[in-house]
mmCIF file of C-alpha atoms in Angstrom:
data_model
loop_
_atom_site.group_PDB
_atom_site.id
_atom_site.type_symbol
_atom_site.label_atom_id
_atom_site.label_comp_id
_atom_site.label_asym_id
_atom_site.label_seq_id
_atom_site.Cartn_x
_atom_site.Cartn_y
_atom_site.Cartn_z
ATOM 1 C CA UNK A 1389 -9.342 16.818 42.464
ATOM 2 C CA UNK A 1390 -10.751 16.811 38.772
ATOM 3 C CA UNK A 1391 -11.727 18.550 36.233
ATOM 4 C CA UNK A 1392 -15.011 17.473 34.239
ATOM 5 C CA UNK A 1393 -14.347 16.446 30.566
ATOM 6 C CA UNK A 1394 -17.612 17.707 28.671
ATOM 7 C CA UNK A 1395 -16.817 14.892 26.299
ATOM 8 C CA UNK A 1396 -16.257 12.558 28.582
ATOM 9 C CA UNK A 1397 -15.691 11.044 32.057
ATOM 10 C CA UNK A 1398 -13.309 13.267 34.415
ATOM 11 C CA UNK A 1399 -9.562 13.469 33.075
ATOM 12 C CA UNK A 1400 -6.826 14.580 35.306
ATOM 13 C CA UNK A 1401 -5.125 17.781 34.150
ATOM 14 C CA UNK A 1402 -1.374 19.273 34.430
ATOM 15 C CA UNK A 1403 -3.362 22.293 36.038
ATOM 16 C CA UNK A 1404 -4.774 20.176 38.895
ATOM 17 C CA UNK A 1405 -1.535 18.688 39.814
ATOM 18 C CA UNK A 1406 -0.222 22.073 39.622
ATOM 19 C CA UNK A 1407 -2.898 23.328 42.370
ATOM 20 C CA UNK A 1408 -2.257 20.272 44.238
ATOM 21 C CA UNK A 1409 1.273 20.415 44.344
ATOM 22 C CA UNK A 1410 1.344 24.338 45.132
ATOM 23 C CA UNK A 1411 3.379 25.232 41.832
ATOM 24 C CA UNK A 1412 2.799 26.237 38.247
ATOM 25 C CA UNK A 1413 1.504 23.912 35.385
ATOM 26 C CA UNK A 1414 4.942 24.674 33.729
ATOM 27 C CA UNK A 1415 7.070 23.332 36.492
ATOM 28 C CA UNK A 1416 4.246 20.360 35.985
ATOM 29 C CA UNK A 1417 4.597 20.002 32.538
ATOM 30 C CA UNK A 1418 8.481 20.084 33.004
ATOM 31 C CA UNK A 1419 8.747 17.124 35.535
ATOM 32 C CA UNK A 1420 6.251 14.889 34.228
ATOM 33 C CA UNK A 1421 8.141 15.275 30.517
ATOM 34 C CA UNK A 1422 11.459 14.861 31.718
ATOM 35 C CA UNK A 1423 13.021 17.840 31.237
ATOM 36 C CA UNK A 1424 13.861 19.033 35.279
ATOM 37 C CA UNK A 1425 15.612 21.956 35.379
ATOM 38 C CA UNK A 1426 18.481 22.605 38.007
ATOM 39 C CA UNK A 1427 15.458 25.248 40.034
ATOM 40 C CA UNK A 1428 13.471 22.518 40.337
ATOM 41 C CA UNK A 1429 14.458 20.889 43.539
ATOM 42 C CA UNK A 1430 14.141 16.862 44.164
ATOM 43 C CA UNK A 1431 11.856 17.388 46.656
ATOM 44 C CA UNK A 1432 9.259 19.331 44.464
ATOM 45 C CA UNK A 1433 9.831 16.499 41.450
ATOM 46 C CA UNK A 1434 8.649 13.383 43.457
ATOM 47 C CA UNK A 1435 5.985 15.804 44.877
ATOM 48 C CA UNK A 1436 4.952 16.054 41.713
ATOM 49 C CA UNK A 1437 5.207 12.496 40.331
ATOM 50 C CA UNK A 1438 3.366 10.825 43.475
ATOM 51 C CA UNK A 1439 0.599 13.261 42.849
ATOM 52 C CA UNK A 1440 0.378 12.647 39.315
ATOM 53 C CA UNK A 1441 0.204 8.778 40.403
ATOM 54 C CA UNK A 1442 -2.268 9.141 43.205
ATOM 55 C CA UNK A 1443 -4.617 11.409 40.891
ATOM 56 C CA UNK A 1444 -4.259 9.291 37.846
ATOM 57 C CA UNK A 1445 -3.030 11.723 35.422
ATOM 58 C CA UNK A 1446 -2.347 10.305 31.811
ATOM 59 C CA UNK A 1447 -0.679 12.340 29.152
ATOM 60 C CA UNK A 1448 -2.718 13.473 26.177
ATOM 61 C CA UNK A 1449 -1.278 12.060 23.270
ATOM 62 C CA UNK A 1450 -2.149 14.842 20.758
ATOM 63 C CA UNK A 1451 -0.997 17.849 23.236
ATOM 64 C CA UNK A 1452 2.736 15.532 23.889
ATOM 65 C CA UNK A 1453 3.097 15.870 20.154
ATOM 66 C CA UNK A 1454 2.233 19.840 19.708
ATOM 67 C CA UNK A 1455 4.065 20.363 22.830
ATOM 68 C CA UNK A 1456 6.948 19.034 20.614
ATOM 69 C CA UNK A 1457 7.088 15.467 21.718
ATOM 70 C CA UNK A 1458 7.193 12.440 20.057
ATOM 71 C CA UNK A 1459 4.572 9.398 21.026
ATOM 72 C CA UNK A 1460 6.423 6.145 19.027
ATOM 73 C CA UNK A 1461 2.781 5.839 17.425
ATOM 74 C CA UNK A 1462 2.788 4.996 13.536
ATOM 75 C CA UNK A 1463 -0.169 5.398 11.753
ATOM 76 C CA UNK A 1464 -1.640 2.884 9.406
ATOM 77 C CA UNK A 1465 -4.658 5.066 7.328
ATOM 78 C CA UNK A 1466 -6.155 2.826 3.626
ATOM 79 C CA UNK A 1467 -8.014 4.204 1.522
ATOM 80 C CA UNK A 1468 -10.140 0.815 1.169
ATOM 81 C CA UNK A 1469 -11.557 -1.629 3.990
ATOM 82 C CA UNK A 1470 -8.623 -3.822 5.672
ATOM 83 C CA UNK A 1471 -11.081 -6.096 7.002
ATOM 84 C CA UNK A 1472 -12.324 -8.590 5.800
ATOM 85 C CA UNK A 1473 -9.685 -8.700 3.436
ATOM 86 C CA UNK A 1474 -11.325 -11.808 0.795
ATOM 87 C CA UNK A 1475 -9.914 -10.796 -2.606
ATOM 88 C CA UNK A 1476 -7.292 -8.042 -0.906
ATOM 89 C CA UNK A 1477 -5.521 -9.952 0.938
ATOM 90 C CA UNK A 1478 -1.845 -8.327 0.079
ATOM 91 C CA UNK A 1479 -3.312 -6.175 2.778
ATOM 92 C CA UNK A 1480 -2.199 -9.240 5.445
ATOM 93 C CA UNK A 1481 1.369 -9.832 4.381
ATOM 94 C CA UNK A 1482 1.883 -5.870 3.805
ATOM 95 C CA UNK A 1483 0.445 -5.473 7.513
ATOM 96 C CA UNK A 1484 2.923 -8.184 8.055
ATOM 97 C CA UNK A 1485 5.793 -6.299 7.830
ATOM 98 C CA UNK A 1486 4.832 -3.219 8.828
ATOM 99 C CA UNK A 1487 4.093 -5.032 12.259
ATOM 100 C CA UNK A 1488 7.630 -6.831 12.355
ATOM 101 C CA UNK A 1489 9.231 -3.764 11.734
ATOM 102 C CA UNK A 1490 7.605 -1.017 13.839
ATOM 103 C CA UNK A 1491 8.118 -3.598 17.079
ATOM 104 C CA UNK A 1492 11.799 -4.155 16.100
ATOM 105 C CA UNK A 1493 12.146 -0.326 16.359
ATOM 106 C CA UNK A 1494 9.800 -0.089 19.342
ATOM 107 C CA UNK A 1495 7.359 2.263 17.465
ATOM 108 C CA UNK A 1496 3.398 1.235 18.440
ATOM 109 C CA UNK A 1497 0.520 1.046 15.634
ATOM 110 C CA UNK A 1498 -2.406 3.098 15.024
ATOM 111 C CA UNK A 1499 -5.016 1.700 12.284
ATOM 112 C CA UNK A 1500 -7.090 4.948 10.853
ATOM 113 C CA UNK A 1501 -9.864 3.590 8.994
ATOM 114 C CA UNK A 1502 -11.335 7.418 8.181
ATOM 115 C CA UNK A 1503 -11.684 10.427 10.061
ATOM 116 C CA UNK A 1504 -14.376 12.323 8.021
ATOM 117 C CA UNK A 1505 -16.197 10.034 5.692
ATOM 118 C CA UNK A 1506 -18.548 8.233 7.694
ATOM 119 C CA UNK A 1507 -20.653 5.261 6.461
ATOM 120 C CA UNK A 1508 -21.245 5.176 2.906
ATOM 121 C CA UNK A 1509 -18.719 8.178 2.333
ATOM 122 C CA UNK A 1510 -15.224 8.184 0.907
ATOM 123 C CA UNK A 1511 -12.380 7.699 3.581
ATOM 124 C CA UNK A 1512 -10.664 11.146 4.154
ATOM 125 C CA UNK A 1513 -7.912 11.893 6.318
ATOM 126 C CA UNK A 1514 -9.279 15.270 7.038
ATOM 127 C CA UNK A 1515 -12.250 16.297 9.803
ATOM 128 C CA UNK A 1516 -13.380 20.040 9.765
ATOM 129 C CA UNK A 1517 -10.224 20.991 8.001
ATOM 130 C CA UNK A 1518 -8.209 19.372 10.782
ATOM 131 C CA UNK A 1519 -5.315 16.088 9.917
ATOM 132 C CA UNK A 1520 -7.094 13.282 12.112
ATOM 133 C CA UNK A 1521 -3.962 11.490 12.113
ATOM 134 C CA UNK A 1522 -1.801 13.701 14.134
ATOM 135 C CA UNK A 1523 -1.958 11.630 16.976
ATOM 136 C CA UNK A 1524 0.479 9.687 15.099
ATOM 137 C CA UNK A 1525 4.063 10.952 14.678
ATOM 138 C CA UNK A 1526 3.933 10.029 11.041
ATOM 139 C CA UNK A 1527 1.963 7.628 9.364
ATOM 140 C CA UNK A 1528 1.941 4.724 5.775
ATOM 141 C CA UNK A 1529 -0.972 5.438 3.319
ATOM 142 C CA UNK A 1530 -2.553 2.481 1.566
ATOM 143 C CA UNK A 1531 -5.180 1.883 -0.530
ATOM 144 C CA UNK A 1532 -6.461 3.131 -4.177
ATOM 145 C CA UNK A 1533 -9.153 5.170 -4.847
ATOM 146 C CA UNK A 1534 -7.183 8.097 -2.417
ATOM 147 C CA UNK A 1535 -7.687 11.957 -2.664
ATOM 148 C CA UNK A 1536 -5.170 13.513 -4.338
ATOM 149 C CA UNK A 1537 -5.633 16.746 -3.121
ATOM 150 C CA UNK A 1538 -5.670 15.719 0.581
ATOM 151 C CA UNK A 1539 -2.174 13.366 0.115
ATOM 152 C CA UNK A 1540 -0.759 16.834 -1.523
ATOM 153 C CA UNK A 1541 -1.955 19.163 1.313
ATOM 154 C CA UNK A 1542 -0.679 16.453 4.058
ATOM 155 C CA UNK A 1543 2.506 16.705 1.834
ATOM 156 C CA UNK A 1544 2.420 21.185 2.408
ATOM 157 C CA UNK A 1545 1.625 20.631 5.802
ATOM 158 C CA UNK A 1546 4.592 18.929 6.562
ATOM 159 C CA UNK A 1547 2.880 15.948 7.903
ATOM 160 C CA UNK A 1548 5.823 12.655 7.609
ATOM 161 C CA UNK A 1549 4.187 9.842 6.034
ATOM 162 C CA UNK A 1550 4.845 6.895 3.109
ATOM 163 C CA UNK A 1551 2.640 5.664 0.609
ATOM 164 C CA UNK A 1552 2.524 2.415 -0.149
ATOM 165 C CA UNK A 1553 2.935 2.300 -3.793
ATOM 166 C CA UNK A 1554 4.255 4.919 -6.667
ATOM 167 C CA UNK A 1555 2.305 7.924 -6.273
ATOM 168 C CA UNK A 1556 2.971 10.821 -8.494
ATOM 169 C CA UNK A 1557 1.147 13.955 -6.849
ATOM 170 C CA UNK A 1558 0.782 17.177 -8.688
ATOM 171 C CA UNK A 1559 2.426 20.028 -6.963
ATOM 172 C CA UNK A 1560 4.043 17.941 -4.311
ATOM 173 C CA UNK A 1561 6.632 15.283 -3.876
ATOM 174 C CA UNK A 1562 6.087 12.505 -1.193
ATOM 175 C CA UNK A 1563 7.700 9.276 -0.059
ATOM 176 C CA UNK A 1564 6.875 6.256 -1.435
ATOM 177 C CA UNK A 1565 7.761 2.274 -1.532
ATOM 178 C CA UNK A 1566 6.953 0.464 -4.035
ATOM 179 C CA UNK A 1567 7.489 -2.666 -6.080
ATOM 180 C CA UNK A 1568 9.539 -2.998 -9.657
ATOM 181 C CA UNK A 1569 6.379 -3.693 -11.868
ATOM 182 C CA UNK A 1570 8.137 -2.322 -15.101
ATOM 183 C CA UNK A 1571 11.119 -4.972 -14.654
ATOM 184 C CA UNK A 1572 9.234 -7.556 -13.599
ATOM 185 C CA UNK A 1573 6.954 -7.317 -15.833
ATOM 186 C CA UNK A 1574 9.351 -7.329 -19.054
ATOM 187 C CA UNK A 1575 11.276 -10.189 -17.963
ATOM 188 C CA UNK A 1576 7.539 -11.950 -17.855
ATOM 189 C CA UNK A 1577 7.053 -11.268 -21.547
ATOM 190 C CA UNK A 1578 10.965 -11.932 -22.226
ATOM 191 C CA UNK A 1579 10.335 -15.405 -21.001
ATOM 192 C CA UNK A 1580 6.975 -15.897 -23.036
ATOM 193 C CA UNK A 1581 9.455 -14.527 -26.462
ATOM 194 C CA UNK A 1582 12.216 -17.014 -25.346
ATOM 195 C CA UNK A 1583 9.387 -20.015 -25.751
ATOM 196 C CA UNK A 1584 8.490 -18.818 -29.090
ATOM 197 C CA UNK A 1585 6.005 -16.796 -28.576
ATOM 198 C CA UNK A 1586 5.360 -13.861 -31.278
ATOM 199 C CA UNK A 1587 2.101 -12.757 -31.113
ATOM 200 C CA UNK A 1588 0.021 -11.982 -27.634
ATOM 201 C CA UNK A 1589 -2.594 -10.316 -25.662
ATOM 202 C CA UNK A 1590 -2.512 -8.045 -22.559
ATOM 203 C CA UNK A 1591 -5.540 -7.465 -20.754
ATOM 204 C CA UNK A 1592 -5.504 -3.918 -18.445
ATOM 205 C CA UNK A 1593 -7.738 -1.948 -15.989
ATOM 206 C CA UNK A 1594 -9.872 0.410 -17.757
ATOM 207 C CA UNK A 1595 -8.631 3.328 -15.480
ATOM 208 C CA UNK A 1596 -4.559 2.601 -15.023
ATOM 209 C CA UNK A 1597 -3.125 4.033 -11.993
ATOM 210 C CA UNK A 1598 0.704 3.902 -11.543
ATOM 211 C CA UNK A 1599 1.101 0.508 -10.536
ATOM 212 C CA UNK A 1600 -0.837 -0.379 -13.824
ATOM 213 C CA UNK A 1601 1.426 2.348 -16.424
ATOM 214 C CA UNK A 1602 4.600 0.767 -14.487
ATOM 215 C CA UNK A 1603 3.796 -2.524 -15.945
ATOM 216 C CA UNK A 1604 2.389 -1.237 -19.227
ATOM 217 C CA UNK A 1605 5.821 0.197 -19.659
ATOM 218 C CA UNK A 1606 7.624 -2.999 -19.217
ATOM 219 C CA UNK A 1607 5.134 -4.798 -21.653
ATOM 220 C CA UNK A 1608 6.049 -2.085 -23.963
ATOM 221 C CA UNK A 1609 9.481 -2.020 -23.623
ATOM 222 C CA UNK A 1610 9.629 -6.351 -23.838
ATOM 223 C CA UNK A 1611 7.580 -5.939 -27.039
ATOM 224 C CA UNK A 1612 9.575 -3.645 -28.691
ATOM 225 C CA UNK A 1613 13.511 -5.481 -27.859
ATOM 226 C CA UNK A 1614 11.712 -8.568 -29.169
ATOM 227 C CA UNK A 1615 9.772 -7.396 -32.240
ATOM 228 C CA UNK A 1616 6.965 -9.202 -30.870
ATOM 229 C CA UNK A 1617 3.170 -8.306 -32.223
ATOM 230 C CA UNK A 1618 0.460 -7.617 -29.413
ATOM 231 C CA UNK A 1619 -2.286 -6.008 -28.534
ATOM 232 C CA UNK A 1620 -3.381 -4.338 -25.690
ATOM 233 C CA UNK A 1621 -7.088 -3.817 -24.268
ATOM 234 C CA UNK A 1622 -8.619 -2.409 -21.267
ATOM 235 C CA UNK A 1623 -12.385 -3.425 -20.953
ATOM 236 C CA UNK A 1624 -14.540 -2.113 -18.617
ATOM 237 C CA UNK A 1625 -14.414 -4.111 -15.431
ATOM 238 C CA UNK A 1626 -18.120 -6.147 -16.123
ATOM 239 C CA UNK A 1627 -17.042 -6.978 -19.713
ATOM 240 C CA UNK A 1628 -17.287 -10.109 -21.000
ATOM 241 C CA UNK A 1629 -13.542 -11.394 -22.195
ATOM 242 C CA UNK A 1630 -14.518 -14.363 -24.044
ATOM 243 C CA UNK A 1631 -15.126 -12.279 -27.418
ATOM 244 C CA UNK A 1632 -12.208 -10.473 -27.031
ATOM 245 C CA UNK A 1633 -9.929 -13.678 -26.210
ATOM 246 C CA UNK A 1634 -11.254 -15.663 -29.260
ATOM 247 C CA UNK A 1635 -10.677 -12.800 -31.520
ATOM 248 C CA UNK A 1636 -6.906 -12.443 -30.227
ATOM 249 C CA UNK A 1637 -6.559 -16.504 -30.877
ATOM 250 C CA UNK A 1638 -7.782 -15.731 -34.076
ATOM 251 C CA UNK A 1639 -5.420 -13.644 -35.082
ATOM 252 C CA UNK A 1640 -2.373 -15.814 -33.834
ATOM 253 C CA UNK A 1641 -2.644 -14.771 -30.050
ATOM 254 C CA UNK A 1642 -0.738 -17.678 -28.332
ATOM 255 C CA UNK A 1643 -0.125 -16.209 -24.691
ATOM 256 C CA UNK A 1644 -2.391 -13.336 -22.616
ATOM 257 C CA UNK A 1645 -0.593 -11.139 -20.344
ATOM 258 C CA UNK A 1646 -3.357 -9.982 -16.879
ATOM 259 C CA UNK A 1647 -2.040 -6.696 -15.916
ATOM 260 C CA UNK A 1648 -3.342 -7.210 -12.324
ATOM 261 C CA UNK A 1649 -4.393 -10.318 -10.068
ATOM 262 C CA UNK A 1650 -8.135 -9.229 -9.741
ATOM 263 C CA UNK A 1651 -8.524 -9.801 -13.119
ATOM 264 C CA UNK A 1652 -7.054 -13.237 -13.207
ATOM 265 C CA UNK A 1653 -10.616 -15.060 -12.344
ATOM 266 C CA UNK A 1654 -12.132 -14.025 -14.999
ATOM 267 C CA UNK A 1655 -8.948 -14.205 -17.277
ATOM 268 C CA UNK A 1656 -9.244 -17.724 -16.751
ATOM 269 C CA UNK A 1657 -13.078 -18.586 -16.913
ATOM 270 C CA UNK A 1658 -13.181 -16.489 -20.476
ATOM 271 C CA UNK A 1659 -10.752 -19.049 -21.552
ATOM 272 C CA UNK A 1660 -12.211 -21.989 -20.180
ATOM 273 C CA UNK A 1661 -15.341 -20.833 -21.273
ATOM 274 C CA UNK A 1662 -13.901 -21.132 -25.240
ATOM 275 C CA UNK A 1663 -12.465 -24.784 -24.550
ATOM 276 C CA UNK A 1664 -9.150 -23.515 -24.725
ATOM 277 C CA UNK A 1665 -6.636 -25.311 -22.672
ATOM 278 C CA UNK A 1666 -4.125 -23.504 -20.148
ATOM 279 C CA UNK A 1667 -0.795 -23.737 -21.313
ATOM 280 C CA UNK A 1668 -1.701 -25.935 -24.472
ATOM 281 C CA UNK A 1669 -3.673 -24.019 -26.320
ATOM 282 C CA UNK A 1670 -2.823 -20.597 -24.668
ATOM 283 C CA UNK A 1671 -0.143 -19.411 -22.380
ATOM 284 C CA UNK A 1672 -1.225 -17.613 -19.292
ATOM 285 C CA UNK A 1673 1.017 -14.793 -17.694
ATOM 286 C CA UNK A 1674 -0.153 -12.932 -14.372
ATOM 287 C CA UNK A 1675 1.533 -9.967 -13.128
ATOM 288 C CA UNK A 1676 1.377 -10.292 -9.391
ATOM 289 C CA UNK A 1677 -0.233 -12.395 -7.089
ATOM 290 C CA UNK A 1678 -3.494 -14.062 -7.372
ATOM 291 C CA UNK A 1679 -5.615 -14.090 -4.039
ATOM 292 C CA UNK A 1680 -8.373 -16.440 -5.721
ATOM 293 C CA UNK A 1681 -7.964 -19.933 -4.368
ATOM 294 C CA UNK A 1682 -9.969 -21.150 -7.086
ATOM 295 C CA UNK A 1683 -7.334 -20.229 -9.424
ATOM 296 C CA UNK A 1684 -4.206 -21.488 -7.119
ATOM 297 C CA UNK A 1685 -4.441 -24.815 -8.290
ATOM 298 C CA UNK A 1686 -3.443 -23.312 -11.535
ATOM 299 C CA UNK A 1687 -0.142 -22.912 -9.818
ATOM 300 C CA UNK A 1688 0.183 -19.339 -12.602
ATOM 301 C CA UNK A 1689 3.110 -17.735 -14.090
ATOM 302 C CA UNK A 1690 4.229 -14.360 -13.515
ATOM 303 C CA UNK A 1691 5.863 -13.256 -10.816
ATOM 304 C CA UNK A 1692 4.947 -12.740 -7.003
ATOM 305 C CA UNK A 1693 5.183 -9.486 -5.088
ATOM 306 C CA UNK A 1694 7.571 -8.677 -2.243
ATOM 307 C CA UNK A 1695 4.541 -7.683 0.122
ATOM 308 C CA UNK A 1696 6.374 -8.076 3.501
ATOM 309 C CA UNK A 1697 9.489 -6.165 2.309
ATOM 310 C CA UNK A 1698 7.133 -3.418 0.857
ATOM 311 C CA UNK A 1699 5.650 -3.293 4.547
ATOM 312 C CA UNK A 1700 9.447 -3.457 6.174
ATOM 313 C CA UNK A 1701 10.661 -0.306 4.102
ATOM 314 C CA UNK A 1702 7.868 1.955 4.616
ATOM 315 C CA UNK A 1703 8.375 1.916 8.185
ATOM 316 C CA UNK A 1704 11.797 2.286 7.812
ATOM 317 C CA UNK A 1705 11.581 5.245 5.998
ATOM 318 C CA UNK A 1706 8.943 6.678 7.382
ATOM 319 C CA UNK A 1707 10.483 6.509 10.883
ATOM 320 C CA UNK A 1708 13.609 8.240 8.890
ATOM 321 C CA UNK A 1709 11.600 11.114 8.011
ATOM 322 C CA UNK A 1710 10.416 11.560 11.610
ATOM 323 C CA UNK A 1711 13.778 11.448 13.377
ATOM 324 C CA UNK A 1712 15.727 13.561 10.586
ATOM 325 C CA UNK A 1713 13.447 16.999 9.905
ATOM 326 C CA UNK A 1714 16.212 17.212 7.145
ATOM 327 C CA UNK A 1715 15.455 13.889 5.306
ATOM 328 C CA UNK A 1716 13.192 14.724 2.042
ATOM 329 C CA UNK A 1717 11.178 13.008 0.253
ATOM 330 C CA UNK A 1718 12.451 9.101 -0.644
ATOM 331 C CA UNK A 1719 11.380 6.736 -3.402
ATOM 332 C CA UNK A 1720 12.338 3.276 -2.758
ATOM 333 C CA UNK A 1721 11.622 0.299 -6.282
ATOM 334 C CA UNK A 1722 11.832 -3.479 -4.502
ATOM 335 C CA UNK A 1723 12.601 -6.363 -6.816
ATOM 336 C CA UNK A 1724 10.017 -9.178 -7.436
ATOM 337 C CA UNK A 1725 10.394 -12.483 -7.739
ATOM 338 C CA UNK A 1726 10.132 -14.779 -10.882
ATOM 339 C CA UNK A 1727 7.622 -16.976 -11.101
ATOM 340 C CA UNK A 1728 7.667 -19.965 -13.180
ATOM 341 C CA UNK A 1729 4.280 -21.496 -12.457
ATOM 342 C CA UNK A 1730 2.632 -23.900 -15.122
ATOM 343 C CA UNK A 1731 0.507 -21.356 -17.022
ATOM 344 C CA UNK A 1732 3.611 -20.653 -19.552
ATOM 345 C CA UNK A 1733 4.533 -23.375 -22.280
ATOM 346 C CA UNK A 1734 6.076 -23.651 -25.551
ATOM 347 C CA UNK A 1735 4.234 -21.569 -28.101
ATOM 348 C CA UNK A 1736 1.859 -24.319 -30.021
ATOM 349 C CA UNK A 1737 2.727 -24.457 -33.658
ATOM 350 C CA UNK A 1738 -0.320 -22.856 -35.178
ATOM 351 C CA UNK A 1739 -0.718 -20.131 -38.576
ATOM 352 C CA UNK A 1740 -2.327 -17.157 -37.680
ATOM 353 C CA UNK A 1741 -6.026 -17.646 -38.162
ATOM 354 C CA UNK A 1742 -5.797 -21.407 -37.223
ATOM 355 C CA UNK A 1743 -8.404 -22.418 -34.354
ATOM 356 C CA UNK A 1744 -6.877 -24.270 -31.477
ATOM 357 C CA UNK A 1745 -8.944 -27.712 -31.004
#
């Protein structure tokens, strides 16, 4: 006995087991969730549960969790493609620990790629006003490029999730995990002042997002402990750096600071492009990890990115947030890691204005 899905092929219901059975859908719903009350006799429970067996009744995810239940699904929803991951490949080691994690605390995984974009279309979490990932008992946000406005009504809602990475959201306060960009960042430039270094670039996005200020403040800070003289640019993402690299050298520039990885390609070609040598002639600093094999070989300085842990924690605290109604919103900053790389030398002894040969 089953009822026809309209969507779909035949699904068994509570209601048919009910008829089957001879008892109401609420004495149904009450066995098969676990919560037998003393009326309920033994006889009438494994009535119950051989029926549901023999008619193949499985439990609707979405209607265990308004009924109050709780799945042990996590979602995973980015804001950007996953796969293939060439050139985002933090993606991996995040999903990495997120993985490791959610199977040490026996919670399953859920990747939301977008519920009411479509091809072509910005990923949204919403469909016809409706959260898409409430199958999932809470769920990590990835990805740049997100609506604000939808993060901040998921936020209202009461909806548990983590982003990963600092996200300040007007009207609301949400959970984040993120990584210490403004102290790793100034211990970068500390080390380029403690090799002599007084005068240097830093190359930024031309739209900064919080990741990006985070390490704009630590430049900023480093600068101004060391009295050291710099300037800062953020060209468009199709400029061409090679004009803007010789003028810096020009001027005394003996070390660049790349605010983010992505830009670290065509950091480097600029400069090999001028016949400048990396770390004779100019000192190369990169504030993360570079996912350009081309550029490995460099072996860069800077400092690397706790990916995995980043992963680890969200889950952690976002599986906080769904066991403990009372937990609010939680920020957590993870250290990086130095790294020394052979990008970095001893400034060169040059006067400003003196060409490098």
């Amino acid at each position: 006995m089953q009822s026809k899905d309209r969507h779909g092929p035949s699904r068994t219901r509570q209601a048919d087991i009910a008829r089957a059975a001879g008892v109401s859908q609420a004495t149904v719903s009450m066995v098969l969730s676990g919560r037998t009350a003393a009326r309920i006799s033994e006889e009438t429970r494994q009535r119950i549960l051989a029926l549901s067996g023999s008619l193949g009744y499985s439990a609707n995810p979405a209607a265990r969790r308004l009924a109050g239940g709780k799945n042990r699904i996590l979602g995973v929803f980015t804001y950007e493609p996953t796969f293939p991951i060439a050139g985002l490949d933090q993606y991996y080691p995040f999903l990495l620990g997120i993985e490791a994690e959610a199977e040490r605390l026996q919670q399953n995984l859920l990747l939301f790629t977008s519920a009411g974009g479509g091809v072509g279309r910005a990923r949204s979490i919403y469909a016809d006003g409706v959260n898409q990932l409430g199958i999932a008992d809470g769920s990590i946000l990835l990805g740049r490029g997100e609506d604000r406005d939808e993060v901040a009504r998921l936020a209202h809602e009461g909806y548990p999730f983590v982003y990963i990475g600092r996200r300040e959201i007007s009207g609301a306060e949400i959970s984040w995990v993120t990584a210490d960009y403004e102290r790793a960042t100034y211990d970068v430039v500390t080390r380029l002042a403690e090799l002599n270094h007084r005068r240097a670039l830093y190359i930024g996005v031309s739209h900064p997002e919080e990741p990006n200020l985070d390490r704009f403040a630590g430049w900023e800070r480093a600068v101004r402990d060391h009295g050291l003289e710099t300037t800062a640019a953020r060209p468009d993402p199709d400029a061409e750096l090679s004009g803007l690299i010789r003028e810096a050298v020009d001027a005394g520039a003996t070390a660049v600071v790349i605010e983010t990885p992505e830009d670290g390609a065509r950091v480097f070609r600029a400069i090999r492009k001028l016949g400048l040598d990396v770390p004779d002639d100019l000192s190369v600093a990169v504030l993360g990890d570079m996912a350009i094999p081309r550029v490995r070989k460099h072996s860069w300085s800077g400092f690397g990115m706790p990916y995995g842990d980043i992963g680890t924690e969200a889950v952690r605290v976002l599986v906080e947030l769904i066991t403990d109604k009372s937990a609010g919103p939680k920020n957590v900053v993870l250290p990086c890691a130095p790294r020394p790389g052979r990008t970095i030398a001893q400034a060169p002894r040059r006067s400003r204005g003196d060409r490098p040969t």
